[in-house]
Every structure is written in C-alpha cells, then in structure tokens.
C-alpha cells in the first residue's frame, strides 16, 4: 500500500510508513472508526457527549475559571470532573447532579466576574472623575 502522507510504497502488512513513519495500516490510519459518517461536533464537546447523554459542562467551567472568577470556577471544574467519574461507576443520577452543580457554579463565576469587572470599571471612572 502507499503512504497517504508521503506516497512511499510500503509492504502490504506494514503498520507504519518506512520513509516518514506515518501510520499506513487501515485500522490505525482511520482516525474515527466509529464516526459512522455523521457530522461531528467540535472535539471537546464530542468527548463529553458521545459516551452518555450527560454533558459534564467542563468547557463552561474552564471558561468561567479563565475569564471570570477563579475560586468558583475551580469548584465548577471539580464538579464537572466528577461527572465522568460517576458515569464510569454507573452513577447516572450522581453524574447529572454534578453536571447541574458544575453549570450552577459556572454561572456563579460568570456573574461574579461580571460584577467584579463592573465594580473595577466603576472604581477607575470614579478615580478619574475625582482627579486621582
Ligand atoms: Zn510516508
């Protein structure tokens, strides 16, 4: 078979290209063997939703931590991380509970972050207005 990467001809039982090391075995070469031709969502949500129907809200938790409020965002991430752990133990109800908590704390983080931003901008304007 020919390497898809560099075009080098390899032995039919070759696993990797002898020239560039690219995987040429059909099993290894196909990146998503179970995709089934359906359109795939972005990788992060893909990993979170394909296994079960319980979303873990980890993306929102991380975004909330990065852009809003660190302490409450970390709480959200902890809950989001619990979702997959509980799912792997078959605890669907617990996973849904953790997912709900993760979403709640994410929103708390967004709210606090917004509040802090508004307060900060307000303080800056006040110091400008008073001449300091
Ligand atoms: Zn190659």
PDB file of C-alpha atoms and ligand atoms in Angstrom, residues 3-8 10 17-22 24, ligand 1:
ATOM      1  CA  UNK A   3       1.588   6.077   2.329  1.00  0.00           C
ATOM      2  CA  UNK A   4      -1.093   8.751   2.365  1.00  0.00           C
ATOM      3  CA  UNK A   5       1.408  11.168   3.820  1.00  0.00           C
ATOM      4  CA  UNK A   6       4.441  10.967   1.512  1.00  0.00           C
ATOM      5  CA  UNK A   7       3.419   8.496  -1.205  1.00  0.00           C
ATOM      6  CA  UNK A   8       6.088   5.960  -0.313  1.00  0.00           C
ATOM      7  CA  UNK A  10       5.180   0.067   1.760  1.00  0.00           C
ATOM      8  CA  UNK A  17       5.497   4.102   6.518  1.00  0.00           C
ATOM      9  CA  UNK A  18       9.163   3.172   6.143  1.00  0.00           C
ATOM     10  CA  UNK A  19      10.016   6.680   4.945  1.00  0.00           C
ATOM     11  CA  UNK A  20       8.061   9.086   7.170  1.00  0.00           C
ATOM     12  CA  UNK A  21       6.630   6.897   9.934  1.00  0.00           C
ATOM     13  CA  UNK A  22       3.009   7.802   9.130  1.00  0.00           C
ATOM     14  CA  UNK A  24      -0.462   3.143   6.925  1.00  0.00           C
TER      15      UNK A  24
HETATM   16 ZN1  LIG B   1       5.202   8.144   4.333  1.00  0.00          ZN
END
